[in-house]
Amino acid sequence: MWGYVRLELTRTLRDGGYVIFGIVMPVVMYLVFTNLGLAPGDRHDAAIYTMVSMAAYGALGGAFNNGSGIAEDRAAGWLRQLRLTPLTPAEVVAGKVVTGAVAVVPSIAAVLVAGVLVNHVTLPPQRWLAIVALLWAGTVPFSLLGLGNGYRLSGQSAAMANIATMLTLSILGGLWVPVEKFPSWLGAIAGWTPSNSYAGLSWRIAFGDVPTLRQVVLLSAWLLVFGVYAVYGYRRAGRRA
């Protein structure tokens, strides 16, 4: 499986779209959103809040990008070749998830570094470590969702579906505009989204709070749902390959 992971990582890092939309764009958006005055608190607190938001947004982009090329792989017969290897469906999906987990690291790091260098964000070392760990580990459900779309849909349809899903979850989850500024009915919906729980874990840590049990349970539940979806999609795609 690790040979498979190395191959997939090489392919990902050579993808120009990954560099632009997964690394460059979140940093640019962070610099823009910092000056819009949408985040709560003074300038320093707003910079921290927006930094976490855009790091989460960049990580989502990297996670979903990981699944967008699956449909092309299926059309090229790559999934059929994988079925001839000793890899089980769960191992193939796990390998792609590991690839996605590694690929989101530059996205997260770029925004956090911009926060330090441009907006002079300062946090205790243990908070930095916790934020990075939560932003990194929390992308797994979204990698699985992106993979499921890639396995189930055709080439261009999968890419469009992943982009649309990423943008919808980012906006509805409060990564672009804080949920507090939403209408009450939309805020209630946002509270159930995986993206809101995902970013919420790091928002709370950044301001010295402890993540809520509800956030952990919700994100874990979405992880299970998206995991089943990804494995089902791979099995179905393999039968059609």
PDB file of N, CA and C in Angstrom, residues 127-203:
ATOM      1  N   ARG A 127      -0.801  25.622  21.473  1.00  0.00           N
ATOM      2  CA  ARG A 127      -1.983  25.907  20.651  1.00  0.00           C
ATOM      3  C   ARG A 127      -1.676  25.729  19.173  1.00  0.00           C
ATOM      4  N   TRP A 128      -0.487  26.183  18.756  1.00  0.00           N
ATOM      5  CA  TRP A 128      -0.089  25.980  17.365  1.00  0.00           C
ATOM      6  C   TRP A 128      -0.109  24.491  17.017  1.00  0.00           C
ATOM      7  N   LEU A 129       0.477  23.692  17.869  1.00  0.00           N
ATOM      8  CA  LEU A 129       0.547  22.244  17.622  1.00  0.00           C
ATOM      9  C   LEU A 129      -0.840  21.626  17.549  1.00  0.00           C
ATOM     10  N   ALA A 130      -1.716  22.035  18.467  1.00  0.00           N
ATOM     11  CA  ALA A 130      -3.071  21.487  18.481  1.00  0.00           C
ATOM     12  C   ALA A 130      -3.846  21.896  17.232  1.00  0.00           C
ATOM     13  N   ILE A 131      -3.697  23.150  16.822  1.00  0.00           N
ATOM     14  CA  ILE A 131      -4.399  23.634  15.623  1.00  0.00           C
ATOM     15  C   ILE A 131      -3.945  22.861  14.389  1.00  0.00           C
ATOM     16  N   VAL A 132      -2.630  22.721  14.236  1.00  0.00           N
ATOM     17  CA  VAL A 132      -2.106  21.992  13.075  1.00  0.00           C
ATOM     18  C   VAL A 132      -2.598  20.546  13.082  1.00  0.00           C
ATOM     19  N   ALA A 133      -2.557  19.906  14.245  1.00  0.00           N
ATOM     20  CA  ALA A 133      -2.975  18.503  14.344  1.00  0.00           C
ATOM     21  C   ALA A 133      -4.455  18.339  14.007  1.00  0.00           C
ATOM     22  N   LEU A 134      -5.295  19.237  14.528  1.00  0.00           N
ATOM     23  CA  LEU A 134      -6.734  19.129  14.277  1.00  0.00           C
ATOM     24  C   LEU A 134      -7.086  19.448  12.831  1.00  0.00           C
ATOM     25  N   LEU A 135      -6.447  20.479  12.277  1.00  0.00           N
ATOM     26  CA  LEU A 135      -6.707  20.811  10.875  1.00  0.00           C
ATOM     27  C   LEU A 135      -6.264  19.678   9.959  1.00  0.00           C
ATOM     28  N   TRP A 136      -5.172  19.030  10.307  1.00  0.00           N
ATOM     29  CA  TRP A 136      -4.644  17.937   9.484  1.00  0.00           C
ATOM     30  C   TRP A 136      -5.524  16.694   9.594  1.00  0.00           C
ATOM     31  N   ALA A 137      -5.750  16.231  10.821  1.00  0.00           N
ATOM     32  CA  ALA A 137      -6.513  14.992  11.013  1.00  0.00           C
ATOM     33  C   ALA A 137      -7.968  15.149  10.591  1.00  0.00           C
ATOM     34  N   GLY A 138      -8.505  16.348  10.740  1.00  0.00           N
ATOM     35  CA  GLY A 138      -9.912  16.555  10.430  1.00  0.00           C
ATOM     36  C   GLY A 138     -10.261  16.533   8.959  1.00  0.00           C
ATOM     37  N   THR A 139      -9.254  16.480   8.073  1.00  0.00           N
ATOM     38  CA  THR A 139      -9.541  16.447   6.633  1.00  0.00           C
ATOM     39  C   THR A 139      -9.935  15.057   6.141  1.00  0.00           C
ATOM     40  N   VAL A 140      -9.744  14.035   6.961  1.00  0.00           N
ATOM     41  CA  VAL A 140     -10.015  12.658   6.510  1.00  0.00           C
ATOM     42  C   VAL A 140     -11.460  12.483   6.018  1.00  0.00           C
ATOM     43  N   PRO A 141     -12.486  12.959   6.740  1.00  0.00           N
ATOM     44  CA  PRO A 141     -13.848  12.788   6.222  1.00  0.00           C
ATOM     45  C   PRO A 141     -14.040  13.408   4.838  1.00  0.00           C
ATOM     46  N   PHE A 142     -13.411  14.557   4.598  1.00  0.00           N
ATOM     47  CA  PHE A 142     -13.584  15.242   3.320  1.00  0.00           C
ATOM     48  C   PHE A 142     -12.822  14.539   2.199  1.00  0.00           C
ATOM     49  N   SER A 143     -11.679  13.949   2.534  1.00  0.00           N
ATOM     50  CA  SER A 143     -10.971  13.128   1.552  1.00  0.00           C
ATOM     51  C   SER A 143     -11.843  11.961   1.121  1.00  0.00           C
ATOM     52  N   LEU A 144     -12.516  11.341   2.085  1.00  0.00           N
ATOM     53  CA  LEU A 144     -13.382  10.207   1.779  1.00  0.00           C
ATOM     54  C   LEU A 144     -14.568  10.637   0.913  1.00  0.00           C
ATOM     55  N   LEU A 145     -15.141  11.788   1.208  1.00  0.00           N
ATOM     56  CA  LEU A 145     -16.256  12.291   0.404  1.00  0.00           C
ATOM     57  C   LEU A 145     -15.795  12.572  -1.022  1.00  0.00           C
ATOM     58  N   GLY A 146     -14.636  13.205  -1.160  1.00  0.00           N
ATOM     59  CA  GLY A 146     -14.106  13.479  -2.492  1.00  0.00           C
ATOM     60  C   GLY A 146     -13.812  12.208  -3.266  1.00  0.00           C
ATOM     61  N   LEU A 147     -13.284  11.206  -2.577  1.00  0.00           N
ATOM     62  CA  LEU A 147     -13.017   9.919  -3.223  1.00  0.00           C
ATOM     63  C   LEU A 147     -14.314   9.252  -3.660  1.00  0.00           C
ATOM     64  N   GLY A 148     -15.316   9.294  -2.787  1.00  0.00           N
ATOM     65  CA  GLY A 148     -16.596   8.702  -3.142  1.00  0.00           C
ATOM     66  C   GLY A 148     -17.170   9.328  -4.403  1.00  0.00           C
ATOM     67  N   ASN A 149     -17.096  10.661  -4.510  1.00  0.00           N
ATOM     68  CA  ASN A 149     -17.568  11.333  -5.722  1.00  0.00           C
ATOM     69  C   ASN A 149     -16.747  10.905  -6.933  1.00  0.00           C
ATOM     70  N   GLY A 150     -15.440  10.787  -6.743  1.00  0.00           N
ATOM     71  CA  GLY A 150     -14.570  10.387  -7.845  1.00  0.00           C
ATOM     72  C   GLY A 150     -14.860   8.984  -8.337  1.00  0.00           C
ATOM     73  N   TYR A 151     -15.136   8.068  -7.419  1.00  0.00           N
ATOM     74  CA  TYR A 151     -15.433   6.687  -7.795  1.00  0.00           C
ATOM     75  C   TYR A 151     -16.809   6.547  -8.445  1.00  0.00           C
ATOM     76  N   ARG A 152     -17.735   7.400  -8.051  1.00  0.00           N
ATOM     77  CA  ARG A 152     -19.116   7.235  -8.496  1.00  0.00           C
ATOM     78  C   ARG A 152     -19.430   8.001  -9.782  1.00  0.00           C
ATOM     79  N   LEU A 153     -18.716   9.113 -10.050  1.00  0.00           N
ATOM     80  CA  LEU A 153     -19.075   9.986 -11.161  1.00  0.00           C
ATOM     81  C   LEU A 153     -18.053   9.910 -12.285  1.00  0.00           C
ATOM     82  N   SER A 154     -18.427  10.438 -13.433  1.00  0.00           N
ATOM     83  CA  SER A 154     -17.518  10.479 -14.574  1.00  0.00           C
ATOM     84  C   SER A 154     -16.517  11.616 -14.392  1.00  0.00           C
ATOM     85  N   GLY A 155     -15.524  11.657 -15.296  1.00  0.00           N
ATOM     86  CA  GLY A 155     -14.394  12.570 -15.152  1.00  0.00           C
ATOM     87  C   GLY A 155     -14.721  14.005 -14.808  1.00  0.00           C
ATOM     88  N   GLN A 156     -15.300  14.763 -15.747  1.00  0.00           N
ATOM     89  CA  GLN A 156     -15.589  16.167 -15.503  1.00  0.00           C
ATOM     90  C   GLN A 156     -16.661  16.335 -14.443  1.00  0.00           C
ATOM     91  N   SER A 157     -17.609  15.432 -14.403  1.00  0.00           N
ATOM     92  CA  SER A 157     -18.677  15.513 -13.401  1.00  0.00           C
ATOM     93  C   SER A 157     -18.114  15.398 -11.987  1.00  0.00           C
ATOM     94  N   ALA A 158     -17.131  14.500 -11.807  1.00  0.00           N
ATOM     95  CA  ALA A 158     -16.526  14.325 -10.489  1.00  0.00           C
ATOM     96  C   ALA A 158     -15.794  15.581 -10.050  1.00  0.00           C
ATOM     97  N   ALA A 159     -15.041  16.186 -10.979  1.00  0.00           N
ATOM     98  CA  ALA A 159     -14.298  17.406 -10.638  1.00  0.00           C
ATOM     99  C   ALA A 159     -15.262  18.535 -10.274  1.00  0.00           C
ATOM    100  N   MET A 160     -16.324  18.696 -11.056  1.00  0.00           N
ATOM    101  CA  MET A 160     -17.291  19.753 -10.783  1.00  0.00           C
ATOM    102  C   MET A 160     -18.028  19.486  -9.473  1.00  0.00           C
ATOM    103  N   ALA A 161     -18.364  18.231  -9.222  1.00  0.00           N
ATOM    104  CA  ALA A 161     -19.066  17.891  -7.981  1.00  0.00           C
ATOM    105  C   ALA A 161     -18.197  18.175  -6.769  1.00  0.00           C
ATOM    106  N   ASN A 162     -16.914  17.858  -6.860  1.00  0.00           N
ATOM    107  CA  ASN A 162     -16.019  18.101  -5.727  1.00  0.00           C
ATOM    108  C   ASN A 162     -15.809  19.585  -5.485  1.00  0.00           C
ATOM    109  N   ILE A 163     -15.683  20.351  -6.557  1.00  0.00           N
ATOM    110  CA  ILE A 163     -15.532  21.798  -6.395  1.00  0.00           C
ATOM    111  C   ILE A 163     -16.796  22.396  -5.773  1.00  0.00           C
ATOM    112  N   ALA A 164     -17.949  21.986  -6.302  1.00  0.00           N
ATOM    113  CA  ALA A 164     -19.217  22.510  -5.778  1.00  0.00           C
ATOM    114  C   ALA A 164     -19.417  22.114  -4.317  1.00  0.00           C
ATOM    115  N   THR A 165     -19.072  20.878  -3.990  1.00  0.00           N
ATOM    116  CA  THR A 165     -19.219  20.420  -2.602  1.00  0.00           C
ATOM    117  C   THR A 165     -18.283  21.173  -1.672  1.00  0.00           C
ATOM    118  N   MET A 166     -17.032  21.369  -2.117  1.00  0.00           N
ATOM    119  CA  MET A 166     -16.064  22.092  -1.299  1.00  0.00           C
ATOM    120  C   MET A 166     -16.540  23.521  -1.027  1.00  0.00           C
ATOM    121  N   LEU A 167     -16.994  24.215  -2.075  1.00  0.00           N
ATOM    122  CA  LEU A 167     -17.438  25.593  -1.907  1.00  0.00           C
ATOM    123  C   LEU A 167     -18.681  25.675  -1.027  1.00  0.00           C
ATOM    124  N   THR A 168     -19.605  24.746  -1.233  1.00  0.00           N
ATOM    125  CA  THR A 168     -20.828  24.746  -0.426  1.00  0.00           C
ATOM    126  C   THR A 168     -20.511  24.526   1.047  1.00  0.00           C
ATOM    127  N   LEU A 169     -19.678  23.532   1.330  1.00  0.00           N
ATOM    128  CA  LEU A 169     -19.321  23.247   2.719  1.00  0.00           C
ATOM    129  C   LEU A 169     -18.518  24.395   3.330  1.00  0.00           C
ATOM    130  N   SER A 170     -17.664  25.022   2.524  1.00  0.00           N
ATOM    131  CA  SER A 170     -16.859  26.135   3.039  1.00  0.00           C
ATOM    132  C   SER A 170     -17.736  27.314   3.415  1.00  0.00           C
ATOM    133  N   ILE A 171     -18.666  27.665   2.536  1.00  0.00           N
ATOM    134  CA  ILE A 171     -19.544  28.813   2.794  1.00  0.00           C
ATOM    135  C   ILE A 171     -20.541  28.498   3.905  1.00  0.00           C
ATOM    136  N   LEU A 172     -21.212  27.352   3.785  1.00  0.00           N
ATOM    137  CA  LEU A 172     -22.237  26.999   4.763  1.00  0.00           C
ATOM    138  C   LEU A 172     -21.626  26.693   6.130  1.00  0.00           C
ATOM    139  N   GLY A 173     -20.387  26.215   6.153  1.00  0.00           N
ATOM    140  CA  GLY A 173     -19.733  25.903   7.412  1.00  0.00           C
ATOM    141  C   GLY A 173     -19.167  27.110   8.136  1.00  0.00           C
ATOM    142  N   GLY A 174     -19.241  28.295   7.503  1.00  0.00           N
ATOM    143  CA  GLY A 174     -18.765  29.509   8.154  1.00  0.00           C
ATOM    144  C   GLY A 174     -17.304  29.810   7.949  1.00  0.00           C
ATOM    145  N   LEU A 175     -16.688  29.207   6.930  1.00  0.00           N
ATOM    146  CA  LEU A 175     -15.265  29.453   6.699  1.00  0.00           C
ATOM    147  C   LEU A 175     -15.032  30.779   5.999  1.00  0.00           C
ATOM    148  N   TRP A 176     -16.002  31.243   5.235  1.00  0.00           N
ATOM    149  CA  TRP A 176     -15.862  32.532   4.556  1.00  0.00           C
ATOM    150  C   TRP A 176     -16.474  33.668   5.375  1.00  0.00           C
ATOM    151  N   VAL A 177     -17.664  33.432   5.885  1.00  0.00           N
ATOM    152  CA  VAL A 177     -18.355  34.413   6.724  1.00  0.00           C
ATOM    153  C   VAL A 177     -18.751  33.707   8.015  1.00  0.00           C
ATOM    154  N   PRO A 178     -18.458  34.285   9.179  1.00  0.00           N
ATOM    155  CA  PRO A 178     -18.811  33.624  10.446  1.00  0.00           C
ATOM    156  C   PRO A 178     -20.296  33.274  10.518  1.00  0.00           C
ATOM    157  N   VAL A 179     -20.589  32.117  11.087  1.00  0.00           N
ATOM    158  CA  VAL A 179     -21.969  31.644  11.196  1.00  0.00           C
ATOM    159  C   VAL A 179     -22.826  32.636  11.980  1.00  0.00           C
ATOM    160  N   GLU A 180     -22.213  33.359  12.905  1.00  0.00           N
ATOM    161  CA  GLU A 180     -22.962  34.333  13.710  1.00  0.00           C
ATOM    162  C   GLU A 180     -23.629  35.403  12.845  1.00  0.00           C
ATOM    163  N   LYS A 181     -23.115  35.614  11.644  1.00  0.00           N
ATOM    164  CA  LYS A 181     -23.691  36.615  10.752  1.00  0.00           C
ATOM    165  C   LYS A 181     -24.768  36.029   9.838  1.00  0.00           C
ATOM    166  N   PHE A 182     -25.007  34.719   9.933  1.00  0.00           N
ATOM    167  CA  PHE A 182     -26.036  34.067   9.136  1.00  0.00           C
ATOM    168  C   PHE A 182     -27.418  34.366   9.716  1.00  0.00           C
ATOM    169  N   PRO A 183     -28.477  34.271   8.888  1.00  0.00           N
ATOM    170  CA  PRO A 183     -29.833  34.248   9.447  1.00  0.00           C
ATOM    171  C   PRO A 183     -29.963  33.048  10.383  1.00  0.00           C
ATOM    172  N   SER A 184     -30.859  33.124  11.343  1.00  0.00           N
ATOM    173  CA  SER A 184     -30.955  32.079  12.363  1.00  0.00           C
ATOM    174  C   SER A 184     -31.212  30.702  11.757  1.00  0.00           C
ATOM    175  N   TRP A 185     -32.065  30.620  10.738  1.00  0.00           N
ATOM    176  CA  TRP A 185     -32.386  29.322  10.143  1.00  0.00           C
ATOM    177  C   TRP A 185     -31.171  28.724   9.433  1.00  0.00           C
ATOM    178  N   LEU A 186     -30.374  29.597   8.774  1.00  0.00           N
ATOM    179  CA  LEU A 186     -29.191  29.107   8.082  1.00  0.00           C
ATOM    180  C   LEU A 186     -28.105  28.736   9.085  1.00  0.00           C
ATOM    181  N   GLY A 187     -28.008  29.482  10.172  1.00  0.00           N
ATOM    182  CA  GLY A 187     -27.051  29.150  11.213  1.00  0.00           C
ATOM    183  C   GLY A 187     -27.348  27.797  11.846  1.00  0.00           C
ATOM    184  N   ALA A 188     -28.641  27.472  11.988  1.00  0.00           N
ATOM    185  CA  ALA A 188     -29.009  26.169  12.541  1.00  0.00           C
ATOM    186  C   ALA A 188     -28.567  25.038  11.625  1.00  0.00           C
ATOM    187  N   ILE A 189     -28.710  25.243  10.319  1.00  0.00           N
ATOM    188  CA  ILE A 189     -28.264  24.236   9.352  1.00  0.00           C
ATOM    189  C   ILE A 189     -26.746  24.114   9.382  1.00  0.00           C
ATOM    190  N   ALA A 190     -26.064  25.260   9.448  1.00  0.00           N
ATOM    191  CA  ALA A 190     -24.602  25.267   9.434  1.00  0.00           C
ATOM    192  C   ALA A 190     -24.025  24.464  10.593  1.00  0.00           C
ATOM    193  N   GLY A 191     -24.718  24.475  11.720  1.00  0.00           N
ATOM    194  CA  GLY A 191     -24.220  23.764  12.888  1.00  0.00           C
ATOM    195  C   GLY A 191     -24.145  22.266  12.711  1.00  0.00           C
ATOM    196  N   TRP A 192     -24.818  21.724  11.704  1.00  0.00           N
ATOM    197  CA  TRP A 192     -24.804  20.286  11.454  1.00  0.00           C
ATOM    198  C   TRP A 192     -23.833  19.893  10.345  1.00  0.00           C
ATOM    199  N   THR A 193     -23.208  20.863   9.714  1.00  0.00           N
ATOM    200  CA  THR A 193     -22.292  20.546   8.620  1.00  0.00           C
ATOM    201  C   THR A 193     -20.958  20.040   9.158  1.00  0.00           C
ATOM    202  N   PRO A 194     -20.298  19.126   8.438  1.00  0.00           N
ATOM    203  CA  PRO A 194     -18.985  18.652   8.892  1.00  0.00           C
ATOM    204  C   PRO A 194     -17.926  19.745   8.867  1.00  0.00           C
ATOM    205  N   SER A 195     -18.055  20.677   7.937  1.00  0.00           N
ATOM    206  CA  SER A 195     -17.048  21.738   7.836  1.00  0.00           C
ATOM    207  C   SER A 195     -17.085  22.670   9.033  1.00  0.00           C
ATOM    208  N   ASN A 196     -18.278  22.939   9.572  1.00  0.00           N
ATOM    209  CA  ASN A 196     -18.374  23.805  10.742  1.00  0.00           C
ATOM    210  C   ASN A 196     -17.765  23.142  11.976  1.00  0.00           C
ATOM    211  N   SER A 197     -18.034  21.857  12.157  1.00  0.00           N
ATOM    212  CA  SER A 197     -17.428  21.138  13.280  1.00  0.00           C
ATOM    213  C   SER A 197     -15.921  21.030  13.108  1.00  0.00           C
ATOM    214  N   TYR A 198     -15.479  20.805  11.872  1.00  0.00           N
ATOM    215  CA  TYR A 198     -14.053  20.680  11.576  1.00  0.00           C
ATOM    216  C   TYR A 198     -13.300  21.961  11.940  1.00  0.00           C
ATOM    217  N   ALA A 199     -13.748  23.088  11.411  1.00  0.00           N
ATOM    218  CA  ALA A 199     -13.083  24.349  11.729  1.00  0.00           C
ATOM    219  C   ALA A 199     -13.315  24.750  13.182  1.00  0.00           C
ATOM    220  N   GLY A 200     -14.493  24.394  13.718  1.00  0.00           N
ATOM    221  CA  GLY A 200     -14.819  24.771  15.085  1.00  0.00           C
ATOM    222  C   GLY A 200     -13.854  24.207  16.112  1.00  0.00           C
ATOM    223  N   LEU A 201     -13.337  23.011  15.867  1.00  0.00           N
ATOM    224  CA  LEU A 201     -12.351  22.430  16.785  1.00  0.00           C
ATOM    225  C   LEU A 201     -11.140  23.348  16.930  1.00  0.00           C
ATOM    226  N   SER A 202     -10.638  23.841  15.797  1.00  0.00           N
ATOM    227  CA  SER A 202      -9.442  24.693  15.834  1.00  0.00           C
ATOM    228  C   SER A 202      -9.754  26.117  16.243  1.00  0.00           C
ATOM    229  N   TRP A 203     -10.952  26.616  15.906  1.00  0.00           N
ATOM    230  CA  TRP A 203     -11.345  27.951  16.382  1.00  0.00           C
ATOM    231  C   TRP A 203     -11.305  28.002  17.911  1.00  0.00           C
TER     232      TRP A 203
END
